[in-house]
Amino acid sequence: MHKTYYIETYGCQMNVADSELIAGLLQQEGYRETGDIQASDAIFVNTCSVREHAEERVHSRLGTFKSIKENNPNVIIGVLGCMAQSLKHDLLENKPYIDIVLGPDSYRRLPALLNRQRKSAGIVDTHLSRFEVYDDLFPSRGEGINAWVSIMRGCDKFCTFCIVPFTRGRERSRSVDSIVAEVRQVVADGFVEVTLLGQNVNSYSHEGYGFARLLTAVAAVPGLKRIRYTSPHPQDMTEDLLYVMAEHDNICNSIHLPLQAGADRILKRMNRTYTREHFMNLVDRIRTILPAVGLTTDIIVGFPGETDREFEQTLGVMEYVKFDSAFTFKYSPRKGTKAAEYQDQVHPQKSQDRLEQLIKLQKQHTLIRNRQVVGKVQTVLVEKESKRSSASWAGRTDSNKWVIFEKGAARIKDFVSVEIRDARGVSLHGNIIGEKRK
Ligand code: 5AD
Ligand code: SF4
């Protein structure tokens, strides 16, 4: 009988990619994945610390794991990822039902730990490495359209609100050769799109190769229809990178460019290293070189000390850029970060009001941007069945907008030309007018 594991993943795409790495390691040990948590021999949760809400969700799941362990004392329970660091003491002292706590750089130890004789105390390893990039491992990906490929780990930017430099450690990159080899493999496995991942993807640097050169190498992999990447830092957006994007058909015309805030004093306090003017100039450059680019962003409201006037400056940058969509967050103090020490925290109700205002404005901008493509023909990659109707496909444009259209003769993974008829809510609706091969 094979042993089985169950894994639940919270947080960003890096965590999704890490869970695939972990799955690969476990499968090498003869473990098989199961969706049935009650019947599994080992239960893992890959955790996120970026906001308090994410941690709360994990804590409530741990309550469920505890009761499973009460019924089945042999099950192994492992807490992995970003929360390992901050919670190791709490987990050891107050949660004896947890067997294993591993931070993001310690996953290689998992097979050995699972094979150990039963032990009395839990095992904790939250050591952060300056080198670990898991270059030689084989992530277990299942099937799909898009494969996540991690190209670098950690972050050295130290934005004052962000826990990531503490939970994931220093920035380090994989070699171009190993990344390209992995991309070739995922294409051979049937994937048609890759998303290159890093906490700070465009500060990629390995033996003289920067991100633009890496993208050029990845774009040359035969059979790869689409390349996306996330998330870049505005400071590291080079002209080179924009030209590489413009020159390659298979590099998608969309950029996720986190703004965070629109007032210079707040940006400085966040240690974002750019001003509102820099950001707006950068957007102008991007739109000059990549005219139909889709631009999305992350914005935080209620950062310590943010005044009404400064919040309005964030709305001002949004008005200027008119992002295609935005992830919006209320500032959440993270213990150990500089901003959590600031004395002038914004009242939660004020942050809530600002968040609502910002979401309302973004909805208008999304509609404006979506309406701009109505009447145009877009190349869409067929990705899945529409949730609303089994007669329709859903797929994305190059600029990362979802389009719903009648299936016709198209199949999943086809490129089709879709004439956009209508923009409602967040997605577009259209009709196939032709099949497109690239
Ligand atoms: N509070 C709120 N949002 C945060 N983010 C990161 N740290 C925090 C925090 N402490 C947001 C940023 C980042 C995104 C991934 O999460 O906008 O770009
Ligand atoms: Fe966090 Fe800033 Fe690094 Fe992004 S760039 S991971 S927000 S510290």
Short mmCIF file of C-alpha atoms and ligand atoms in Angstrom, two decimals:
data_model
loop_
_atom_site.label_atom_id
_atom_site.label_comp_id
_atom_site.label_asym_id
_atom_site.label_seq_id
_atom_site.Cartn_x
_atom_site.Cartn_y
_atom_site.Cartn_z
CA MET A 1 0.00 0.00 0.00
CA HIS A 2 1.24 3.46 -0.90
CA LYS A 3 1.30 6.09 1.76
CA THR A 4 -0.76 9.16 0.96
CA TYR A 5 -0.44 12.88 1.53
CA TYR A 6 -2.83 15.78 1.46
CA ILE A 7 -1.63 19.35 0.90
CA GLU A 8 -3.44 22.66 1.22
CA THR A 9 -1.91 25.87 -0.12
CA TYR A 10 -2.48 29.47 0.94
CA GLY A 11 -1.03 32.71 -0.41
CA CYS A 12 0.73 33.68 -3.63
CA GLN A 13 1.65 31.72 -6.78
CA MET A 14 5.13 31.17 -5.35
CA ASN A 15 3.45 29.04 -2.74
CA VAL A 16 1.50 27.15 -5.40
CA ALA A 17 4.82 26.46 -7.16
CA ASP A 18 6.44 25.44 -3.86
CA SER A 19 3.61 23.01 -3.15
CA GLU A 20 4.30 21.42 -6.53
CA LEU A 21 7.96 21.07 -5.55
CA ILE A 22 6.95 19.49 -2.26
CA ALA A 23 4.55 17.16 -4.07
CA GLY A 24 7.44 16.13 -6.34
CA LEU A 25 9.62 15.33 -3.33
CA LEU A 26 6.88 13.32 -1.66
CA GLN A 27 6.08 11.36 -4.79
CA GLN A 28 9.75 10.42 -5.14
CA GLU A 29 9.42 8.87 -1.70
CA GLY A 30 6.48 6.78 -2.90
CA TYR A 31 3.76 8.97 -1.43
CA ARG A 32 0.62 9.54 -3.48
CA GLU A 33 -1.63 12.57 -3.32
CA THR A 34 -5.15 12.22 -1.98
CA GLY A 35 -7.96 14.73 -1.81
CA ASP A 36 -9.38 12.90 1.20
CA ILE A 37 -7.89 14.60 4.22
CA GLN A 38 -9.38 12.12 6.70
CA ALA A 39 -7.75 9.15 5.00
CA SER A 40 -4.28 10.60 4.41
CA ASP A 41 -1.09 9.54 6.20
CA ALA A 42 0.41 13.03 6.13
CA ILE A 43 -1.34 16.40 6.08
CA PHE A 44 0.53 19.54 5.02
CA VAL A 45 -0.45 23.16 4.97
CA ASN A 46 1.67 25.58 2.95
CA THR A 47 1.17 28.90 4.70
CA CYS A 48 1.25 32.64 3.97
CA SER A 49 2.10 35.54 6.31
CA VAL A 50 1.60 38.50 4.03
CA ARG A 51 -1.49 39.75 5.90
CA GLU A 52 -3.09 38.88 9.20
CA HIS A 53 -6.16 37.52 7.44
CA ALA A 54 -4.07 34.85 5.69
CA GLU A 55 -2.60 33.72 9.01
CA GLU A 56 -6.03 33.59 10.64
CA ARG A 57 -7.32 31.25 7.95
CA VAL A 58 -4.42 28.88 8.57
CA HIS A 59 -4.99 28.97 12.33
CA SER A 60 -8.59 27.98 11.88
CA ARG A 61 -7.54 25.09 9.61
CA LEU A 62 -5.06 23.93 12.22
CA GLY A 63 -8.03 23.47 14.57
CA THR A 64 -9.47 20.95 12.10
CA PHE A 65 -6.13 19.16 11.75
CA LYS A 66 -5.95 18.88 15.54
CA SER A 67 -9.23 17.01 15.72
CA ILE A 68 -8.15 14.70 12.86
CA LYS A 69 -5.02 13.89 14.84
CA GLU A 70 -7.10 13.14 17.95
CA ASN A 71 -8.95 10.48 15.98
CA ASN A 72 -5.86 9.21 14.20
CA PRO A 73 -2.68 9.73 16.26
CA ASN A 74 -0.50 8.23 13.48
CA VAL A 75 -1.18 10.96 10.96
CA ILE A 76 1.74 13.34 10.43
CA ILE A 77 0.91 17.03 10.42
CA GLY A 78 3.30 19.50 8.81
CA VAL A 79 3.20 23.29 8.70
CA LEU A 80 5.27 24.62 5.80
CA GLY A 81 6.19 27.96 4.27
CA CYS A 82 6.10 31.55 5.40
CA MET A 83 4.32 31.14 8.75
CA ALA A 84 6.92 28.64 9.96
CA GLN A 85 9.33 31.40 10.85
CA SER A 86 7.06 33.54 12.99
CA LEU A 87 5.14 30.68 14.54
CA LYS A 88 7.80 28.16 15.43
CA HIS A 89 7.67 28.94 19.16
CA ASP A 90 3.91 29.04 19.31
CA LEU A 91 3.68 25.81 17.33
CA LEU A 92 6.17 23.98 19.50
CA GLU A 93 4.81 25.17 22.82
CA ASN A 94 1.08 25.29 22.22
CA LYS A 95 0.37 22.91 19.37
CA PRO A 96 1.88 19.54 20.21
CA TYR A 97 -0.19 17.84 17.49
CA ILE A 98 2.08 19.43 14.86
CA ASP A 99 4.99 17.13 13.93
CA ILE A 100 6.93 19.15 11.39
CA VAL A 101 7.52 22.86 10.84
CA LEU A 102 9.59 23.73 7.76
CA GLY A 103 10.37 27.17 6.35
CA PRO A 104 10.56 27.85 2.59
CA ASP A 105 14.24 26.85 2.27
CA SER A 106 14.02 23.53 4.14
CA TYR A 107 11.75 21.40 1.98
CA ARG A 108 14.53 19.01 0.97
CA ARG A 109 14.48 17.64 4.51
CA LEU A 110 10.90 16.46 4.18
CA PRO A 111 11.48 12.90 2.89
CA ALA A 112 14.07 12.14 5.58
CA LEU A 113 11.81 13.51 8.28
CA LEU A 114 8.90 11.40 7.11
CA ASN A 115 11.05 8.27 7.21
CA ARG A 116 12.26 8.89 10.73
CA GLN A 117 11.24 6.64 13.55
CA ARG A 118 8.32 8.11 15.48
CA LYS A 119 9.60 10.82 17.70
CA SER A 120 8.62 12.52 20.89
CA ALA A 121 9.09 16.16 19.96
CA GLY A 122 8.22 18.10 16.80
CA ILE A 123 10.88 19.02 14.27
CA VAL A 124 11.43 22.62 13.33
CA ASP A 125 13.68 23.97 10.59
CA THR A 126 13.21 27.56 9.58
CA HIS A 127 16.79 28.14 8.53
CA LEU A 128 16.95 30.49 5.52
CA SER A 129 19.53 29.83 2.84
CA ARG A 130 21.46 32.20 0.63
CA PHE A 131 21.69 29.58 -2.10
CA GLU A 132 18.74 27.20 -2.12
CA VAL A 133 16.79 27.47 -5.39
CA TYR A 134 15.66 23.80 -5.67
CA ASP A 135 17.25 23.70 -9.12
CA ASP A 136 17.48 19.94 -9.48
CA LEU A 137 14.01 18.97 -8.25
CA PHE A 138 11.03 17.96 -10.36
CA PRO A 139 7.82 19.69 -9.38
CA SER A 140 4.67 17.59 -9.72
CA ARG A 141 2.28 19.74 -11.72
CA GLY A 142 -0.72 17.71 -12.78
CA GLU A 143 -2.22 18.85 -16.08
CA GLY A 144 -3.26 22.21 -17.36
CA ILE A 145 -2.59 25.16 -19.59
CA ASN A 146 -0.18 27.12 -17.44
CA ALA A 147 2.90 25.88 -15.62
CA TRP A 148 4.38 27.98 -12.80
CA VAL A 149 8.17 28.16 -13.05
CA SER A 150 10.02 29.71 -10.15
CA ILE A 151 13.10 31.61 -11.38
CA MET A 152 14.28 33.29 -8.20
CA ARG A 153 13.54 33.23 -4.49
CA GLY A 154 13.52 35.75 -1.67
CA CYS A 155 13.54 39.53 -1.72
CA ASP A 156 16.10 42.20 -0.82
CA LYS A 157 13.88 45.24 -1.28
CA PHE A 158 12.64 45.52 2.31
CA CYS A 159 9.49 47.49 1.71
CA THR A 160 8.63 48.54 5.25
CA PHE A 161 5.18 46.88 5.26
CA CYS A 162 6.34 43.52 3.94
CA ILE A 163 7.16 40.35 5.83
CA VAL A 164 8.54 38.53 2.76
CA PRO A 165 12.24 39.42 3.20
CA PHE A 166 12.01 37.90 6.69
CA THR A 167 10.03 34.78 5.82
CA ARG A 168 11.72 33.99 2.49
CA GLY A 169 15.14 35.46 3.03
CA ARG A 170 17.68 36.87 0.60
CA GLU A 171 17.26 37.18 -3.12
CA ARG A 172 18.85 34.44 -5.26
CA SER A 173 18.32 33.28 -8.83
CA ARG A 174 18.38 29.98 -10.71
CA SER A 175 20.61 29.47 -13.73
CA VAL A 176 19.26 30.26 -17.21
CA ASP A 177 20.07 26.71 -18.32
CA SER A 178 18.04 25.04 -15.60
CA ILE A 179 15.09 27.37 -16.16
CA VAL A 180 15.13 26.81 -19.93
CA ALA A 181 15.44 23.04 -19.40
CA GLU A 182 12.43 23.10 -17.10
CA VAL A 183 10.42 25.14 -19.61
CA ARG A 184 11.28 22.62 -22.37
CA GLN A 185 10.11 19.85 -20.09
CA VAL A 186 6.77 21.49 -19.30
CA VAL A 187 6.14 22.03 -23.01
CA ALA A 188 6.94 18.33 -23.60
CA ASP A 189 4.46 17.56 -20.80
CA GLY A 190 1.71 19.40 -22.70
CA PHE A 191 1.68 22.86 -21.14
CA VAL A 192 1.38 25.75 -23.58
CA GLU A 193 1.94 28.66 -21.21
CA VAL A 194 4.48 29.36 -18.48
CA THR A 195 4.41 32.00 -15.81
CA LEU A 196 7.87 32.89 -14.53
CA LEU A 197 7.68 33.53 -10.82
CA GLY A 198 9.67 35.42 -8.27
CA GLN A 199 8.97 37.66 -5.33
CA ASN A 200 10.75 40.29 -7.35
CA VAL A 201 10.95 38.65 -10.74
CA ASN A 202 12.70 41.38 -12.72
CA SER A 203 15.63 41.63 -10.35
CA TYR A 204 16.55 38.17 -11.64
CA SER A 205 20.33 37.96 -11.99
CA HIS A 206 22.53 34.97 -12.68
CA GLU A 207 26.08 35.01 -14.03
CA GLY A 208 25.59 38.22 -15.92
CA TYR A 209 22.14 37.36 -17.22
CA GLY A 210 19.36 39.75 -16.25
CA PHE A 211 15.63 39.24 -16.61
CA ALA A 212 15.38 40.58 -20.18
CA ARG A 213 17.97 38.06 -21.41
CA LEU A 214 16.32 35.24 -19.52
CA LEU A 215 12.98 36.09 -21.14
CA THR A 216 14.61 36.07 -24.57
CA ALA A 217 15.99 32.59 -23.89
CA VAL A 218 12.64 31.30 -22.64
CA ALA A 219 10.78 32.82 -25.61
CA ALA A 220 12.92 30.71 -27.95
CA VAL A 221 11.66 27.41 -26.53
CA PRO A 222 9.79 25.68 -29.39
CA GLY A 223 6.08 25.04 -28.84
CA LEU A 224 5.69 27.54 -26.02
CA LYS A 225 2.64 29.63 -26.90
CA ARG A 226 2.61 32.10 -24.05
CA ILE A 227 4.92 33.50 -21.39
CA ARG A 228 3.76 35.57 -18.44
CA TYR A 229 5.69 36.72 -15.39
CA THR A 230 4.91 38.04 -11.93
CA SER A 231 5.61 40.17 -9.97
CA PRO A 232 8.04 42.82 -11.12
CA HIS A 233 9.17 45.85 -9.09
CA PRO A 234 8.76 49.24 -10.84
CA GLN A 235 12.34 50.14 -9.95
CA ASP A 236 13.73 47.24 -11.98
CA MET A 237 11.61 47.71 -15.16
CA THR A 238 14.25 48.29 -17.81
CA GLU A 239 13.71 49.52 -21.37
CA ASP A 240 15.46 46.34 -22.51
CA LEU A 241 12.75 44.29 -20.91
CA LEU A 242 10.02 46.31 -22.62
CA TYR A 243 11.69 45.88 -26.02
CA VAL A 244 12.10 42.13 -25.48
CA MET A 245 8.36 41.99 -24.71
CA ALA A 246 7.57 44.00 -27.84
CA GLU A 247 9.76 41.81 -30.05
CA HIS A 248 8.36 38.43 -29.03
CA ASP A 249 4.86 37.38 -29.97
CA ASN A 250 4.76 34.70 -27.32
CA ILE A 251 5.56 37.05 -24.41
CA CYS A 252 2.19 38.30 -23.24
CA ASN A 253 1.43 41.96 -23.47
CA SER A 254 0.57 42.49 -19.85
CA ILE A 255 2.41 43.73 -16.79
CA HIS A 256 1.47 43.53 -13.15
CA LEU A 257 3.06 46.70 -11.78
CA PRO A 258 2.50 47.17 -8.04
CA LEU A 259 1.90 50.85 -7.22
CA GLN A 260 1.24 50.37 -3.46
CA ALA A 261 0.60 54.11 -2.90
CA GLY A 262 0.43 57.35 -4.86
CA ALA A 263 1.84 59.94 -2.44
CA ASP A 264 5.57 60.56 -2.36
CA ARG A 265 5.83 60.78 1.42
CA ILE A 266 4.06 57.42 1.82
CA LEU A 267 6.11 55.77 -0.95
CA LYS A 268 9.23 56.94 0.83
CA ARG A 269 7.99 55.61 4.17
CA MET A 270 7.22 52.33 2.42
CA ASN A 271 10.79 52.29 1.04
CA ARG A 272 9.43 51.76 -2.45
CA THR A 273 12.36 53.70 -4.03
CA TYR A 274 10.23 55.52 -6.67
CA THR A 275 8.08 58.65 -6.66
CA ARG A 276 4.58 59.07 -8.10
CA GLU A 277 6.14 60.92 -11.02
CA HIS A 278 8.60 58.10 -11.72
CA PHE A 279 5.75 55.64 -11.69
CA MET A 280 3.61 57.68 -14.07
CA ASN A 281 6.57 58.25 -16.40
CA LEU A 282 7.27 54.55 -16.37
CA VAL A 283 3.66 53.85 -17.35
CA ASP A 284 4.04 56.32 -20.24
CA ARG A 285 7.20 54.56 -21.43
CA ILE A 286 5.53 51.17 -21.15
CA ARG A 287 2.54 52.34 -23.18
CA THR A 288 4.78 53.91 -25.82
CA ILE A 289 6.71 50.68 -26.36
CA LEU A 290 3.77 48.31 -25.75
CA PRO A 291 0.69 50.24 -26.90
CA ALA A 292 -2.03 47.67 -26.14
CA VAL A 293 -0.48 46.50 -22.87
CA GLY A 294 -2.71 45.37 -20.01
CA LEU A 295 -1.65 46.94 -16.73
CA THR A 296 -2.67 45.63 -13.32
CA THR A 297 -1.49 46.60 -9.88
CA ASP A 298 -1.46 46.15 -6.10
CA ILE A 299 -2.50 49.03 -3.85
CA ILE A 300 -2.44 49.30 -0.05
CA VAL A 301 -4.70 51.78 1.79
CA GLY A 302 -4.27 52.92 5.38
CA PHE A 303 -0.49 52.63 5.55
CA PRO A 304 0.66 54.28 8.82
CA GLY A 305 0.38 58.06 8.66
CA GLU A 306 -1.59 58.15 5.38
CA THR A 307 -3.69 61.33 5.38
CA ASP A 308 -6.90 61.94 3.42
CA ARG A 309 -4.91 64.11 1.03
CA GLU A 310 -2.31 61.37 0.52
CA PHE A 311 -5.00 58.80 -0.10
CA GLU A 312 -6.47 61.11 -2.74
CA GLN A 313 -3.07 61.17 -4.41
CA THR A 314 -3.31 57.39 -4.77
CA LEU A 315 -6.70 57.88 -6.45
CA GLY A 316 -5.00 60.50 -8.64
CA VAL A 317 -2.40 58.04 -9.93
CA MET A 318 -5.17 55.51 -10.55
CA GLU A 319 -7.07 58.15 -12.58
CA TYR A 320 -3.93 58.83 -14.59
CA VAL A 321 -3.07 55.20 -15.31
CA LYS A 322 -6.55 53.63 -15.38
CA PHE A 323 -5.33 50.14 -14.54
CA ASP A 324 -7.11 47.20 -16.18
CA SER A 325 -7.57 45.72 -12.72
CA ALA A 326 -6.14 46.00 -9.23
CA PHE A 327 -5.65 43.94 -6.10
CA THR A 328 -6.48 46.24 -3.21
CA PHE A 329 -5.53 45.72 0.43
CA LYS A 330 -5.98 47.32 3.81
CA TYR A 331 -2.61 47.72 5.46
CA SER A 332 -2.02 44.89 7.92
CA PRO A 333 0.78 45.39 10.48
CA ARG A 334 3.29 42.51 10.39
CA LYS A 335 5.40 41.93 13.47
CA GLY A 336 9.10 42.44 12.79
CA THR A 337 8.60 44.89 9.91
CA LYS A 338 9.51 48.55 10.22
CA ALA A 339 6.04 49.90 9.46
CA ALA A 340 4.52 47.91 12.32
CA GLU A 341 6.59 50.07 14.69
CA TYR A 342 5.22 53.36 13.34
CA GLN A 343 3.11 55.11 15.97
CA ASP A 344 0.57 56.71 13.63
CA GLN A 345 -1.45 53.66 12.57
CA VAL A 346 -4.62 54.54 10.64
CA HIS A 347 -7.98 53.73 12.25
CA PRO A 348 -9.41 50.49 10.77
CA GLN A 349 -12.72 52.18 9.88
CA LYS A 350 -10.87 54.85 7.94
CA SER A 351 -8.92 52.18 6.04
CA GLN A 352 -12.17 50.37 5.31
CA ASP A 353 -13.77 53.53 3.90
CA ARG A 354 -10.73 54.19 1.74
CA LEU A 355 -10.69 50.62 0.49
CA GLU A 356 -14.33 50.86 -0.57
CA GLN A 357 -13.71 54.13 -2.38
CA LEU A 358 -10.74 52.65 -4.17
CA ILE A 359 -12.59 49.51 -5.23
CA LYS A 360 -15.42 51.64 -6.62
CA LEU A 361 -13.00 53.71 -8.70
CA GLN A 362 -11.18 50.61 -9.95
CA LYS A 363 -14.47 49.07 -11.12
CA GLN A 364 -15.07 52.12 -13.29
CA HIS A 365 -11.57 51.90 -14.73
CA THR A 366 -11.88 48.18 -15.44
CA LEU A 367 -15.08 48.87 -17.35
CA ILE A 368 -13.47 51.72 -19.31
CA ARG A 369 -10.49 49.53 -20.23
CA ASN A 370 -12.67 46.57 -21.16
CA ARG A 371 -14.90 48.74 -23.33
CA GLN A 372 -11.85 49.86 -25.28
CA VAL A 373 -11.52 46.37 -26.77
CA VAL A 374 -15.19 46.04 -27.74
CA GLY A 375 -15.38 45.75 -31.54
CA LYS A 376 -11.76 44.59 -31.74
CA VAL A 377 -10.43 41.15 -32.60
CA GLN A 378 -8.31 39.53 -29.90
CA THR A 379 -6.17 36.40 -29.91
CA VAL A 380 -7.49 34.20 -27.12
CA LEU A 381 -6.04 31.00 -25.74
CA VAL A 382 -8.86 28.55 -24.99
CA GLU A 383 -8.35 27.59 -21.34
CA LYS A 384 -11.48 26.09 -19.82
CA GLU A 385 -15.23 25.79 -19.88
CA SER A 386 -17.11 28.87 -18.78
CA LYS A 387 -18.51 28.57 -15.25
CA ARG A 388 -21.85 29.93 -16.44
CA SER A 389 -22.44 27.78 -19.52
CA SER A 390 -21.20 24.44 -20.79
CA ALA A 391 -21.68 25.73 -24.36
CA SER A 392 -18.99 28.38 -23.88
CA TRP A 393 -15.24 28.50 -23.47
CA ALA A 394 -13.31 30.91 -21.29
CA GLY A 395 -9.85 32.08 -22.26
CA ARG A 396 -7.55 35.04 -21.85
CA THR A 397 -6.34 37.70 -24.21
CA ASP A 398 -2.69 38.53 -24.56
CA SER A 399 -3.37 41.47 -22.22
CA ASN A 400 -4.74 39.09 -19.55
CA LYS A 401 -8.49 39.73 -19.83
CA TRP A 402 -10.95 36.88 -19.56
CA VAL A 403 -13.24 36.37 -22.57
CA ILE A 404 -16.30 34.14 -22.78
CA PHE A 405 -17.35 32.84 -26.20
CA GLU A 406 -19.32 30.02 -27.82
CA LYS A 407 -17.26 26.86 -28.19
CA GLY A 408 -17.77 26.24 -31.92
CA ALA A 409 -15.11 23.83 -33.15
CA ALA A 410 -12.37 25.18 -30.93
CA ARG A 411 -10.60 22.96 -28.42
CA ILE A 412 -8.75 23.64 -25.21
CA LYS A 413 -5.21 25.00 -25.85
CA ASP A 414 -6.20 26.37 -29.29
CA PHE A 415 -5.51 29.96 -30.19
CA VAL A 416 -8.65 31.57 -31.61
CA SER A 417 -9.47 35.00 -32.99
CA VAL A 418 -12.39 36.40 -31.05
CA GLU A 419 -14.31 39.52 -31.93
CA ILE A 420 -15.26 41.23 -28.67
CA ARG A 421 -18.91 42.23 -28.59
CA ASP A 422 -19.56 43.23 -25.04
CA ALA A 423 -17.87 44.22 -21.77
CA ARG A 424 -19.85 43.40 -18.65
CA GLY A 425 -18.55 43.20 -15.11
CA VAL A 426 -14.97 41.95 -15.20
CA SER A 427 -15.07 39.76 -18.30
CA LEU A 428 -15.54 40.24 -22.01
CA HIS A 429 -17.91 38.40 -24.34
CA GLY A 430 -17.27 37.67 -28.00
CA ASN A 431 -17.52 35.40 -31.02
CA ILE A 432 -14.90 33.27 -32.66
CA ILE A 433 -14.18 34.57 -36.13
CA GLY A 434 -11.31 32.27 -36.93
CA GLU A 435 -8.76 29.84 -35.72
CA LYS A 436 -5.30 31.18 -35.30
CA ARG A 437 -2.11 29.19 -35.31
CA LYS A 438 1.08 30.67 -34.03
N1 5AD B 1 -0.52 44.76 4.48
C1 5AD B 1 -1.31 44.85 3.39
N2 5AD B 1 -0.93 44.45 2.17
C2 5AD B 1 0.31 43.94 2.03
N3 5AD B 1 0.96 43.48 0.95
C3 5AD B 1 2.17 43.06 1.35
N4 5AD B 1 2.34 43.27 2.67
C4 5AD B 1 1.18 43.82 3.12
C5 5AD B 1 0.73 44.26 4.38
N5 5AD B 1 1.51 44.20 5.47
C6 5AD B 1 0.40 43.49 -0.40
C7 5AD B 1 1.25 44.33 -1.35
C8 5AD B 1 1.92 43.30 -2.21
C9 5AD B 1 0.88 42.21 -2.24
C10 5AD B 1 1.38 40.88 -2.64
O1 5AD B 1 0.40 42.17 -0.91
O2 5AD B 1 0.37 45.13 -2.11
O3 5AD B 1 2.23 43.79 -3.50
FE1 SF4 B 2 7.53 42.51 -0.31
FE2 SF4 B 2 8.45 44.65 -1.41
FE3 SF4 B 2 9.75 42.39 -1.72
FE4 SF4 B 2 7.42 42.74 -2.93
S1 SF4 B 2 9.28 43.89 -3.32
S2 SF4 B 2 8.06 40.96 -1.81
S3 SF4 B 2 6.31 43.98 -1.49
S4 SF4 B 2 9.47 43.49 0.18
#
